[in-house]
Coordinates of C-alpha atoms in Angstrom, one line a residue:
Chain A
M672 CA 0.1 -0.4 0.3
E673 CA 1.2 3.1 -0.8
K674 CA 1.3 6.4 1.7
I675 CA 0.4 9.4 0.6
A676 CA 1.0 13.0 2.9
V677 CA -2.4 14.2 3.4
R678 CA -2.7 17.8 3.8
N679 CA -5.1 19.8 6.0
S680 CA -5.2 16.4 7.1
G681 CA -8.4 18.0 10.5
Y682 CA -5.7 15.1 13.2
Q683 CA -3.1 17.4 12.1
I684 CA -1.4 19.1 15.6
S685 CA -0.2 22.4 15.9
R686 CA 3.7 22.6 17.9
G687 CA 2.6 24.1 21.6
R688 CA 5.9 24.8 23.7
I689 CA 4.9 25.9 27.0
S690 CA 6.2 28.4 29.3
R691 CA 4.1 28.5 32.2
V692 CA 3.2 26.0 34.4
T693 CA 0.9 27.2 37.5
L694 CA 0.3 25.5 40.4
L695 CA -2.9 26.3 41.4
T696 CA -4.2 22.6 43.4
E697 CA -3.1 20.0 44.1
T698 CA -4.5 18.6 41.0
E699 CA -4.5 21.1 39.2
R700 CA -2.8 23.0 37.7
L701 CA -2.3 26.0 35.1
F702 CA 0.4 26.6 31.6
T703 CA 0.4 28.8 29.2
I704 CA 1.8 27.1 26.2
V705 CA 3.0 29.5 22.8
L706 CA 2.5 28.0 19.3
Q707 CA 4.9 27.9 17.4
N708 CA 6.4 31.3 15.7
N709 CA 4.0 32.3 18.2
E710 CA 0.3 31.6 15.3
T711 CA -2.0 32.8 17.4
L712 CA -4.7 30.6 18.8
D713 CA -7.9 32.9 17.0
H714 CA -10.9 31.1 19.7
D715 CA -13.7 32.4 20.8
P716 CA -14.2 31.9 25.2
G717 CA -15.7 29.3 25.9
Q718 CA -14.2 26.9 23.3
F719 CA -12.0 23.1 23.2
V720 CA -8.4 21.9 21.8
E721 CA -7.0 18.7 21.7
V722 CA -3.7 18.5 23.5
S723 CA -1.9 15.9 23.2
R724 CA 1.5 14.7 23.6
F725 CA 2.7 11.9 21.2
G726 CA 2.6 8.2 22.7
V727 CA 0.9 9.3 25.1
G728 CA -3.0 10.4 23.6
E729 CA -4.5 12.7 22.8
V730 CA -7.8 14.8 25.3
P731 CA -10.0 18.3 24.9
I732 CA -9.6 20.8 27.1
S733 CA -11.9 24.2 27.3
I734 CA -9.2 27.6 26.3
C735 CA -9.4 29.1 29.9
S736 CA -7.8 32.8 28.1
S737 CA -9.1 35.7 27.2
P738 CA -8.7 35.8 23.0
T739 CA -8.0 39.6 23.3
R740 CA -4.9 38.0 25.9
R741 CA -3.2 37.3 22.1
D742 CA -0.3 36.2 23.2
A743 CA 0.1 32.9 24.3
F744 CA -3.2 31.2 25.4
E745 CA -3.6 28.4 28.7
L746 CA -5.5 25.7 29.6
C747 CA -6.6 24.7 33.4
I748 CA -5.6 20.5 33.8
R749 CA -6.9 19.3 36.3
A750 CA -5.0 15.1 36.9
A751 CA -8.3 12.9 35.6
G752 CA -6.6 9.9 33.8
R753 CA -3.5 9.2 32.0
V754 CA -3.0 11.5 30.0
T755 CA -3.2 14.1 31.5
A756 CA -1.5 13.2 34.7
A757 CA 1.0 13.2 31.7
L758 CA 0.7 16.6 31.4
H759 CA 0.9 17.2 34.3
R760 CA 4.5 16.3 34.1
L761 CA 5.3 18.6 31.1
K762 CA 7.7 21.5 32.5
P763 CA 7.8 24.6 30.8
G764 CA 10.2 24.1 27.0
D765 CA 8.7 21.2 27.3
E766 CA 5.8 20.9 23.6
V767 CA 3.0 19.6 23.1
G768 CA 0.6 19.2 20.2
I769 CA -2.7 21.5 19.8
R770 CA -5.7 21.1 16.8
G771 CA -8.6 23.5 17.3
P772 CA -9.6 26.1 18.2
F773 CA -13.4 23.4 18.0
G774 CA -17.2 24.4 18.6
V775 CA -19.0 27.0 19.5
G776 CA -18.4 29.6 21.8
F777 CA -20.2 31.3 24.4
P778 CA -22.5 33.9 22.6
M779 CA -21.2 36.5 22.4
T780 CA -22.3 39.1 20.4
P781 CA -26.2 38.7 22.4
L782 CA -23.8 39.2 25.9
A783 CA -22.3 43.1 24.8
A784 CA -24.8 45.2 25.8
S785 CA -26.4 43.2 28.4
D786 CA -26.2 42.4 31.9
V787 CA -24.5 39.2 32.4
L788 CA -24.5 36.5 35.2
L789 CA -22.3 33.7 34.8
I790 CA -22.2 31.2 38.1
A791 CA -19.6 29.0 37.8
G792 CA -19.1 25.5 39.5
G793 CA -15.4 23.8 40.4
L794 CA -14.3 23.4 37.6
G795 CA -16.5 25.2 35.1
I796 CA -14.4 28.3 36.7
A797 CA -12.0 27.0 33.8
P798 CA -13.7 27.8 30.9
L799 CA -15.6 31.1 32.5
R800 CA -12.4 32.7 33.5
S801 CA -11.6 33.1 29.1
L802 CA -15.2 35.2 29.6
V803 CA -14.7 37.0 32.3
H804 CA -11.2 38.0 30.4
Y805 CA -12.2 38.9 27.7
I806 CA -15.7 40.4 30.0
I807 CA -13.1 42.6 31.7
D808 CA -10.5 43.5 28.9
N809 CA -13.5 44.9 27.2
R810 CA -16.0 46.3 30.4
R811 CA -17.6 48.8 28.6
D812 CA -19.2 46.3 26.3
F813 CA -21.0 45.2 28.4
G814 CA -24.0 45.9 31.3
K815 CA -23.7 44.7 35.3
V816 CA -21.8 42.2 35.6
D817 CA -22.1 39.2 38.4
I818 CA -20.2 36.2 39.7
L819 CA -21.5 33.7 41.3
L820 CA -19.2 30.4 41.5
G821 CA -19.9 27.6 43.8
C822 CA -16.8 24.6 44.8
R823 CA -16.7 21.5 47.2
D824 CA -14.1 23.8 49.8
P825 CA -11.6 26.8 50.0
Q826 CA -8.6 23.8 48.7
S827 CA -10.5 22.7 45.5
M828 CA -10.7 26.6 45.0
L829 CA -9.2 27.8 41.8
F830 CA -7.8 30.8 40.2
S831 CA -7.6 32.2 44.1
A832 CA -5.7 35.1 43.9
E833 CA -7.7 35.7 40.8
L834 CA -10.4 35.6 41.9
E835 CA -9.8 38.5 44.1
F836 CA -9.0 40.6 41.8
W837 CA -12.1 40.0 40.7
R838 CA -13.8 40.2 44.4
Q839 CA -12.2 44.3 44.6
R840 CA -13.5 45.3 40.8
I841 CA -16.5 47.7 41.3
D842 CA -17.1 46.9 38.2
I843 CA -17.8 42.7 38.8
N844 CA -20.4 42.0 41.3
F845 CA -17.8 38.6 42.0
L846 CA -19.4 36.0 45.2
C847 CA -18.4 32.9 45.9
S848 CA -19.9 30.0 48.6
V849 CA -18.5 26.1 49.5
D850 CA -19.7 22.8 50.2
S851 CA -17.9 22.9 53.3
A852 CA -14.9 24.7 55.1
A853 CA -12.7 24.7 58.7
A854 CA -14.5 27.6 61.2
E855 CA -11.8 30.7 60.1
W856 CA -13.7 30.2 56.1
E857 CA -15.1 33.7 56.4
G858 CA -17.0 33.0 52.5
N859 CA -20.6 32.0 52.1
I860 CA -21.3 28.1 52.8
G861 CA -24.0 25.8 50.6
L862 CA -24.9 25.7 47.1
I863 CA -24.3 27.2 44.5
T864 CA -27.7 27.8 44.0
A865 CA -28.9 29.8 47.6
L866 CA -26.5 32.3 45.7
I867 CA -28.8 33.5 43.4
P868 CA -32.0 34.7 44.5
G869 CA -29.9 37.8 46.2
V870 CA -29.2 38.8 43.5
N871 CA -30.1 41.7 42.0
L872 CA -30.3 41.4 38.6
D873 CA -33.5 42.2 36.2
P874 CA -34.1 38.8 34.0
F875 CA -35.0 40.7 30.5
K876 CA -31.6 42.5 30.4
T877 CA -29.9 39.9 32.1
I878 CA -27.8 36.2 29.7
A879 CA -27.2 33.8 32.0
I880 CA -24.2 31.3 31.4
T881 CA -23.4 28.5 33.7
C882 CA -20.7 26.2 33.9
G883 CA -20.2 23.5 36.1
P884 CA -21.0 19.1 37.2
S885 CA -23.9 17.8 35.2
V886 CA -25.9 17.5 38.2
M887 CA -26.0 21.6 39.4
Y888 CA -27.4 22.4 35.8
R889 CA -30.8 21.7 37.4
F890 CA -31.3 22.7 39.9
V891 CA -29.2 26.1 38.5
I892 CA -31.9 26.5 35.8
A893 CA -35.0 25.6 37.9
E894 CA -32.8 28.4 39.7
L895 CA -32.7 30.9 37.2
L896 CA -36.3 30.5 35.6
K897 CA -37.8 31.5 39.3
K898 CA -35.4 34.6 38.8
G899 CA -37.7 35.9 35.9
I900 CA -35.4 35.4 33.3
P901 CA -36.6 33.6 29.2
P902 CA -35.1 29.9 29.0
A903 CA -33.4 31.2 25.7
H904 CA -31.2 33.9 27.9
I905 CA -30.0 31.2 29.6
Y906 CA -26.4 29.2 28.7
L907 CA -24.6 26.2 29.6
S908 CA -21.3 23.9 28.3
L909 CA -22.0 20.6 28.4
E910 CA -18.9 18.2 29.1
R911 CA -18.9 15.3 27.4
H912 CA -15.2 13.7 25.7
M913 CA -14.8 14.8 22.5
K914 CA -12.5 12.7 21.6
C915 CA -12.4 13.8 18.2
G916 CA -14.0 17.0 18.0
L917 CA -14.9 16.5 14.5
G918 CA -18.6 15.3 14.6
K919 CA -17.5 12.5 13.6
C920 CA -16.2 10.1 16.4
G921 CA -19.7 9.5 18.1
H922 CA -18.5 9.7 22.0
C923 CA -19.8 13.6 22.9
Q924 CA -23.2 12.9 21.1
I925 CA -26.5 13.7 23.2
E926 CA -29.7 12.5 20.9
N927 CA -28.4 14.1 17.7
L928 CA -26.0 16.7 18.3
Y929 CA -22.6 16.0 18.9
C930 CA -21.3 18.4 21.4
C931 CA -17.8 19.0 19.8
Q932 CA -19.4 20.8 16.9
D933 CA -23.0 22.1 17.9
G934 CA -21.8 23.1 21.5
P935 CA -20.3 22.5 24.1
V936 CA -22.0 26.2 24.6
F937 CA -25.7 25.7 24.1
S938 CA -28.3 28.0 24.9
Y939 CA -31.4 26.1 27.4
P940 CA -33.8 25.7 24.5
Q941 CA -31.7 24.4 22.1
I942 CA -31.3 21.1 24.7
K943 CA -34.8 21.0 27.0
N944 CA -35.6 18.5 25.3
I945 CA -32.6 17.1 24.0
R946 CA -33.2 13.3 26.5
G947 CA -29.4 12.7 28.2
A948 CA -28.5 16.9 27.8
L949 CA -28.9 17.2 31.1
E950 CA -29.4 14.0 33.9
Chain B
M1320 CA -24.3 7.2 -18.3
S1321 CA -26.5 4.3 -19.4
G1322 CA -25.9 0.8 -20.6
V1323 CA -24.0 -2.1 -22.0
L1324 CA -24.7 -5.8 -21.6
L1325 CA -22.1 -9.0 -20.0
Y1326 CA -22.3 -12.2 -21.5
K1327 CA -21.1 -14.3 -18.0
S1328 CA -19.4 -15.5 -20.4
E1329 CA -16.3 -12.7 -19.7
L1330 CA -16.5 -12.1 -16.3
C1331 CA -14.0 -14.6 -16.3
G1332 CA -12.1 -12.1 -18.7
L1333 CA -13.3 -8.9 -17.3
I1334 CA -11.7 -10.7 -13.1
H1335 CA -8.6 -11.1 -15.7
F1336 CA -8.5 -7.9 -16.7
L1337 CA -9.3 -5.7 -13.7
V1338 CA -6.7 -8.0 -11.3
A1339 CA -3.7 -7.0 -14.2
D1340 CA -3.3 -3.4 -12.4
Q1341 CA -5.8 -3.8 -9.2
T1342 CA -6.1 -5.3 -6.1
V1343 CA -9.7 -6.7 -6.9
I1344 CA -12.6 -7.5 -3.4
A1345 CA -14.6 -10.2 -4.0
P1346 CA -16.4 -12.2 -1.6
V1347 CA -15.9 -15.6 -1.4
P1348 CA -16.7 -18.6 0.7
L1349 CA -16.4 -19.5 4.1
T1350 CA -17.4 -21.6 6.6
H1351 CA -20.9 -22.5 8.1
G1352 CA -22.8 -20.7 5.5
Q1353 CA -20.8 -17.3 5.7
F1354 CA -19.3 -15.3 3.6
K1355 CA -16.3 -12.1 3.7
F1356 CA -14.3 -9.7 1.9
A1357 CA -11.1 -10.6 0.7
A1358 CA -8.6 -10.4 -2.6
V1359 CA -9.0 -12.8 -4.5
T1360 CA -7.7 -13.0 -8.2
T1361 CA -9.9 -15.4 -9.4
L1362 CA -13.6 -15.9 -10.6
E1363 CA -13.6 -19.4 -9.3
E1364 CA -13.0 -17.2 -5.7
I1365 CA -15.7 -15.2 -6.2
A1366 CA -19.0 -16.3 -4.4
L1367 CA -21.3 -14.5 -7.0
D1368 CA -24.0 -15.9 -4.7
A1369 CA -23.1 -14.7 -1.3
I1370 CA -25.6 -13.2 2.0
P1371 CA -24.1 -9.8 2.7
T1372 CA -20.1 -11.0 4.2
L1373 CA -19.2 -10.8 7.8
L1374 CA -17.9 -7.0 8.1
P1375 CA -19.2 -5.3 5.4
P1376 CA -17.1 -3.1 3.2
K1377 CA -17.0 0.2 5.2
K1378 CA -13.9 -2.0 6.4
Y1379 CA -11.9 -1.1 3.5
F1380 CA -12.7 2.4 3.3
L1381 CA -12.8 2.9 7.3
P1382 CA -9.7 0.2 8.1
P1383 CA -10.4 -1.1 11.3
Q1384 CA -7.2 0.2 12.5
E1385 CA -5.2 2.9 9.9
S1386 CA -2.3 5.2 11.3
L1387 CA -4.3 9.0 10.7
L1388 CA 0.2 10.0 11.5
Q1389 CA 3.1 9.2 11.5
Y1390 CA 5.0 11.0 14.4
D1391 CA 8.6 12.1 15.9
T1392 CA 9.2 12.8 19.3
T1393 CA 13.7 13.4 18.4
Q1394 CA 12.9 16.8 17.6
G1395 CA 9.9 18.7 19.2
E1396 CA 5.8 17.4 18.7
K1397 CA 7.2 16.1 14.8
M1398 CA 4.6 15.0 12.7
Q1399 CA 3.3 14.5 9.1
A1400 CA -1.0 13.2 8.5
E1401 CA -1.0 10.2 5.9
V1402 CA -3.1 7.7 4.2
A1403 CA -2.7 4.6 2.8
I1404 CA -3.6 4.8 -0.8
E1405 CA -4.6 1.5 -2.8
E1406 CA -6.0 1.3 -6.5
T1407 CA -8.7 -1.3 -5.4
V1408 CA -11.8 -2.5 -7.3
L1409 CA -14.5 -4.0 -5.2
F1410 CA -16.8 -6.7 -7.0
G1411 CA -20.3 -8.2 -6.1
L1412 CA -21.5 -5.0 -3.7
H1413 CA -25.1 -6.1 -3.3
T1414 CA -27.1 -2.6 -3.2
C1415 CA -27.4 -3.1 1.1
D1416 CA -23.2 -2.2 0.2
L1417 CA -23.9 0.1 -1.8
A1418 CA -26.9 1.8 0.4
G1419 CA -23.7 1.2 3.0
I1420 CA -21.0 3.2 1.3
Q1421 CA -23.4 6.6 0.9
C1422 CA -23.7 7.2 4.4
L1423 CA -20.5 7.1 5.3
D1424 CA -19.8 8.9 1.9
M1425 CA -22.2 10.9 3.8
V1426 CA -20.7 11.5 7.1
F1427 CA -17.0 11.6 6.0
A1428 CA -17.7 14.6 3.6
D1429 CA -19.8 16.3 5.5
R1430 CA -17.4 20.0 7.1
P1431 CA -15.4 19.6 8.9
K1432 CA -14.1 16.6 5.9
D1433 CA -12.6 14.2 6.7
L1434 CA -9.6 13.8 4.2
H1435 CA -8.1 11.2 5.3
Y1436 CA -11.7 9.1 4.2
M1437 CA -12.0 11.2 1.1
I1438 CA -8.6 10.9 -0.3
R1439 CA -9.3 7.1 0.3
K1440 CA -12.1 6.7 -1.4
Q1441 CA -11.0 8.1 -5.1
H1442 CA -8.7 5.0 -5.8
F1443 CA -11.2 2.3 -5.4
T1444 CA -13.5 1.5 -8.4
L1445 CA -17.4 -0.8 -7.3
I1446 CA -19.2 -3.0 -9.5
G1447 CA -23.0 -3.5 -8.1
L1448 CA -24.5 -7.5 -8.0
E1449 CA -28.5 -7.4 -7.6
C1450 CA -29.6 -9.5 -5.3
N1451 CA -32.2 -11.5 -7.5
D1452 CA -34.6 -12.5 -4.0
Y1453 CA -34.0 -12.2 -0.5
C1454 CA -30.5 -14.0 1.6
D1455 CA -32.0 -14.5 4.1
S1456 CA -35.1 -13.9 6.5
S1457 CA -32.5 -11.6 8.2
A1458 CA -33.5 -9.3 6.1
N1459 CA -34.8 -6.0 6.3
C1460 CA -33.7 -4.0 2.4
A1461 CA -37.4 -3.9 1.2
M1462 CA -39.0 -1.7 4.0
L1463 CA -35.6 0.7 3.4
F1464 CA -36.2 0.9 -0.4
N1465 CA -32.2 -1.0 -0.4
H1466 CA -33.1 -4.1 -2.3
L1467 CA -33.3 -1.9 -5.4
P1468 CA -29.6 0.9 -7.1
K1469 CA -29.5 3.0 -6.3
G1470 CA -26.9 4.8 -6.9
G1471 CA -23.2 5.0 -5.5
Y1472 CA -21.4 2.2 -7.6
D1473 CA -19.1 2.8 -11.2
L1474 CA -20.6 -0.5 -12.0
F1475 CA -24.0 -1.7 -11.8
L1476 CA -24.3 -6.1 -12.5
T1477 CA -27.9 -7.7 -12.9
D1478 CA -28.3 -11.7 -13.7
L1479 CA -30.1 -11.6 -15.9
G1480 CA -29.8 -15.6 -17.4
D1481 CA -27.4 -15.6 -19.7
Y1482 CA -26.4 -11.9 -19.4
Y1483 CA -25.2 -9.6 -17.6
F1484 CA -27.5 -6.0 -17.7
V1485 CA -24.7 -3.1 -16.4
D1486 CA -25.7 0.4 -15.6
I1487 CA -22.8 2.4 -15.6
N1488 CA -22.9 4.8 -13.2
T1489 CA -19.8 6.7 -13.3
H1490 CA -16.8 8.3 -15.5
K1491 CA -14.7 6.2 -14.2
G1492 CA -17.9 3.0 -14.9
D1493 CA -17.4 4.3 -18.5
L1494 CA -13.4 4.3 -18.5
L1495 CA -13.9 0.7 -17.7
V1496 CA -16.3 -0.9 -19.9
E1497 CA -14.5 1.0 -23.0
K1498 CA -10.7 -0.1 -21.5
S1499 CA -11.9 -4.3 -21.4
G1500 CA -13.8 -4.3 -24.1
L1501 CA -15.3 -7.1 -22.7
F1502 CA -19.3 -5.2 -22.8
V1503 CA -21.2 -5.3 -25.7
P1504 CA -24.2 -3.2 -26.4
V1505 CA -28.0 -3.7 -24.9
T1506 CA -30.8 -5.4 -27.1
P1507 CA -34.0 -4.3 -26.9
A1508 CA -34.7 -8.3 -25.5
A1509 CA -32.7 -7.0 -22.2
Q1510 CA -34.0 -4.1 -21.4
D1511 CA -37.3 -6.2 -21.4
N1512 CA -35.3 -8.9 -19.0
L1513 CA -34.3 -6.2 -16.5
Q1514 CA -37.6 -4.8 -16.5
K1515 CA -40.4 -8.2 -15.8
L1516 CA -37.1 -8.8 -13.2
R1517 CA -38.1 -5.7 -11.4
Q1518 CA -41.5 -6.4 -11.7
I1519 CA -40.9 -10.1 -9.8
K1520 CA -38.6 -8.3 -7.5
T1521 CA -41.8 -5.8 -6.4
K1522 CA -44.0 -9.0 -5.1
R1523 CA -40.9 -10.5 -3.8
F1524 CA -39.7 -7.7 -2.0
K1525 CA -42.7 -6.5 1.0
S1526 CA -41.9 -4.6 3.5
E1527 CA -40.1 -7.0 5.6
I1528 CA -41.8 -4.6 9.6
P1529 CA -45.7 -2.9 8.9
I1530 CA -44.1 -0.3 9.1
R1531 CA -44.5 2.6 6.6
Y1532 CA -40.7 4.7 5.9
Q1533 CA -42.6 8.0 7.2
D1534 CA -43.3 6.0 10.1
I1535 CA -39.7 4.9 11.9
K1536 CA -38.7 8.3 12.6
P1537 CA -42.2 9.3 14.9
L1538 CA -42.0 5.6 15.9
F1539 CA -38.3 5.9 17.2
E1540 CA -39.8 9.7 18.7
A1541 CA -42.5 8.4 20.8
S1542 CA -40.8 4.1 22.2
F1543 CA -37.9 6.4 24.1
E1544 CA -38.8 5.6 27.2
S1545 CA -39.9 1.8 26.2
N1546 CA -39.2 -1.1 27.8
V1547 CA -38.5 -2.8 25.2
W1548 CA -35.5 -0.2 25.3
T1549 CA -35.0 -2.6 29.0
D1550 CA -35.6 -5.6 27.8
I1551 CA -32.7 -5.7 24.8
G1552 CA -30.8 -4.5 27.3
A1553 CA -31.2 -7.7 29.7
K1554 CA -29.9 -9.4 26.6
C1555 CA -27.5 -7.5 25.6
L1556 CA -23.1 -8.8 26.1
A1557 CA -22.2 -5.0 25.6
C1558 CA -19.8 -6.9 22.4
G1559 CA -20.0 -4.6 20.2
N1560 CA -20.5 -7.2 17.5
C1561 CA -23.5 -5.5 15.8
T1562 CA -21.1 -2.4 14.5
N1563 CA -18.7 -3.5 14.0
A1564 CA -20.9 -5.7 11.3
C1565 CA -22.5 -2.4 10.4
P1566 CA -22.0 -1.4 7.6
T1567 CA -23.1 2.8 8.4
C1568 CA -21.8 2.8 11.4
Y1569 CA -17.9 4.5 11.3
C1570 CA -18.1 5.3 15.7
F1571 CA -14.1 5.1 15.8
D1572 CA -11.3 5.8 18.7
I1573 CA -8.2 7.8 18.2
V1574 CA -4.9 6.4 20.1
D1575 CA -1.0 5.9 19.6
E1576 CA 1.2 3.3 18.9
P1577 CA 5.2 4.3 19.6
E1578 CA 7.5 2.5 18.2
F1579 CA 9.8 0.1 20.3
D1580 CA 12.2 3.5 20.6
L1581 CA 8.8 5.4 22.0
T1582 CA 10.2 7.9 19.8
R1583 CA 7.9 7.4 16.6
G1584 CA 5.8 6.1 16.5
K1585 CA 1.4 6.6 14.9
R1586 CA -1.3 7.8 16.2
L1587 CA -4.3 5.5 14.8
R1588 CA -7.8 5.8 14.3
I1589 CA -9.0 2.8 15.5
W1590 CA -12.7 0.7 15.0
D1591 CA -14.6 1.7 18.8
S1592 CA -18.5 1.2 20.1
C1593 CA -21.2 2.9 21.6
Q1594 CA -22.1 -0.8 22.7
H1595 CA -18.9 -0.8 24.6
E1596 CA -18.9 0.3 29.0
N1597 CA -16.6 3.5 28.6
F1598 CA -17.5 4.7 25.3
A1599 CA -19.6 8.1 26.8
R1600 CA -18.2 8.0 30.1
I1601 CA -15.9 11.6 31.3
A1602 CA -13.2 12.1 33.2
G1603 CA -14.8 12.5 36.1
G1604 CA -16.2 9.4 35.7
E1605 CA -19.4 10.0 35.2
N1606 CA -20.9 8.1 32.1
F1607 CA -23.7 9.6 29.7
R1608 CA -24.6 6.3 28.6
K1609 CA -24.5 3.8 32.1
E1610 CA -26.8 0.8 31.2
R1611 CA -26.7 -1.5 27.8
G1612 CA -30.2 -0.6 26.9
D1613 CA -29.5 2.8 27.2
R1614 CA -26.3 1.7 25.0
Q1615 CA -28.8 -0.2 23.0
R1616 CA -31.3 1.9 22.4
H1617 CA -28.5 5.0 21.4
R1618 CA -28.0 2.5 19.1
Y1619 CA -31.2 2.3 16.5
N1620 CA -31.2 5.6 17.5
R1621 CA -27.8 6.1 15.3
K1622 CA -30.0 4.0 13.4
F1623 CA -33.3 5.4 12.6
H1624 CA -33.9 8.7 13.8
Y1625 CA -30.7 10.8 14.8
P1626 CA -29.9 10.7 10.7
M1627 CA -32.9 11.6 9.4
E1628 CA -32.4 14.6 11.3
R1629 CA -29.1 15.3 10.3
Y1630 CA -28.4 13.8 7.3
K1631 CA -32.3 13.4 6.2
Q1632 CA -31.8 9.5 5.3
I1633 CA -32.0 5.7 8.3
F1634 CA -28.1 4.8 8.5
C1635 CA -29.8 0.7 8.2
T1636 CA -29.2 -0.6 4.6
G1637 CA -31.5 -3.3 5.3
C1638 CA -28.6 -5.7 5.3
G1639 CA -29.4 -7.8 8.8
R1640 CA -26.2 -8.4 9.7
C1641 CA -26.3 -7.2 13.4
S1642 CA -28.7 -9.8 13.9
R1643 CA -27.2 -12.3 12.3
T1644 CA -23.9 -11.6 14.0
C1645 CA -25.1 -11.2 17.0
M1646 CA -24.4 -13.2 20.5
A1647 CA -27.5 -12.6 22.6
R1648 CA -30.0 -13.1 19.4
I1649 CA -30.7 -9.5 19.1
D1650 CA -33.2 -9.4 16.5
L1651 CA -33.6 -5.7 14.3
K1652 CA -36.8 -7.4 13.3
E1653 CA -38.2 -8.3 16.6
T1654 CA -36.9 -5.0 17.9
F1655 CA -39.6 -3.2 15.6
N1656 CA -41.9 -5.8 16.0
A1657 CA -42.0 -4.6 19.7
L1658 CA -41.9 -1.5 18.9
I1659 CA -45.2 -1.0 16.7
E1660 CA -46.5 -3.2 19.7
E1661 CA -45.9 -1.2 22.3
C1662 CA -46.3 2.3 20.7
R1663 CA -49.6 1.4 19.3

């Protein structure tokens, strides 16, 4: 059999060099990556890339930096499996393979000029961070901004230094709640859904975006609807194993939708009746 | 395009002509009344009366294992995307096989296009062979109108006794007819005989399941919560035979295969199955199709429901392979009848 080269194959990678590794928690690290020839990734907030090391494999990771910061991009990676554990062993100067960006990101056009309510649970802060940075860099394009964050305990909180910066900004209302904490914790304790009723918002001017584990969505959506936010103003990012990123391999399929191409960000009406999307 | 005739005495010559400069693949007999597609060099090896082969011809377009990239990490993450090609003739494709290939074409040509598949596909010549009667009772081709040729071939042969009526569908087919010099012009009698055969077939092939084509998708929409899926799930062994044998199943995994020095290797695409337990599992351990019944329901919906929305096409060809191959005897026609019964 003859082998011929494929130009513009969907599977070919761009070489990315790790310029910095930041330890966030025991299980999460932040990788700053520069593409070969200083190319720009050119992504939308909410999109993801396929990251790989040859010989180990490839995993989909959401981009957690804003496209407004063009010289590098960032990925927050939790060591959850074989490939991510191998990625955690990498040091600055090491290379990774990058494919993408893939998928539909957050609805940037409707978001501009709206009030924005962002609700993140756990690692869900990573994709939302790309949007938060985007908003901070274009702050005047957006209305009121509320950010709600929920996580297990204060130790598992990601980007804590940055969160302090968000908290101190007068043009962002940042609230955070943990499921449990030691006595010296000064913040809220409880589920993230408990924070929603207290947010002062105009439901028709607000677009709500939520990102977190799938168990969280049903409860968060119920609270948002209770606030009077129209269903079409609610967006969420779904987590599936996007193996190929090209809408072919079938792993991320939810009924007739491919999370990698049709999502990962969906509007609530888009998936409300899709069984298996929100369970 | 037009038709020509090929006398049966010339079929041997046609195979001889084809093998001269390319690989010829055709159904060959196995034991237990089974068949497979394999490389042949003479007419004698070919089973012209084959029922659908164990594995469908997709194994040539989407090999069980194929290299997407060659990599070399001695100086960073270097790679080259590649595709293995070979000039190949697939001979003796039934109408169900051709329908399956058309489905795969649709998927891989859908944007973003899969160039590996599309480049490889260009190097194939497809020669169909009409089934004049049913292969066995597992088939449900008539229900999906796949018992008649619907394109997707270069040449298509219909057995009319002493000769084959040959429909030419593409320029490639035209060139083959011209270069081989084995074909003769169509006679009015042959046209008549073809019409007669098709009329006989219309009587012979009746929808195997009491449902109209347009009612199939609504049936699956209505039966999502049906107990039929739980029942099938209780029988299913999650082995993935049905998806391997399906001519339109194309789910895959991507894995790296390093060489012994660990610096070089290949990134492979290998067949995967939505019936396997870990198929829809994500890193945190959550599994979106945990039960076997969920996964069987997903498989059926991926044939009869979801592609109707995405491609306006049912992705079952009616070949019957999934029913024939199932170790737990999950039968497509029985499943349908149970769903119809329940939704009545």
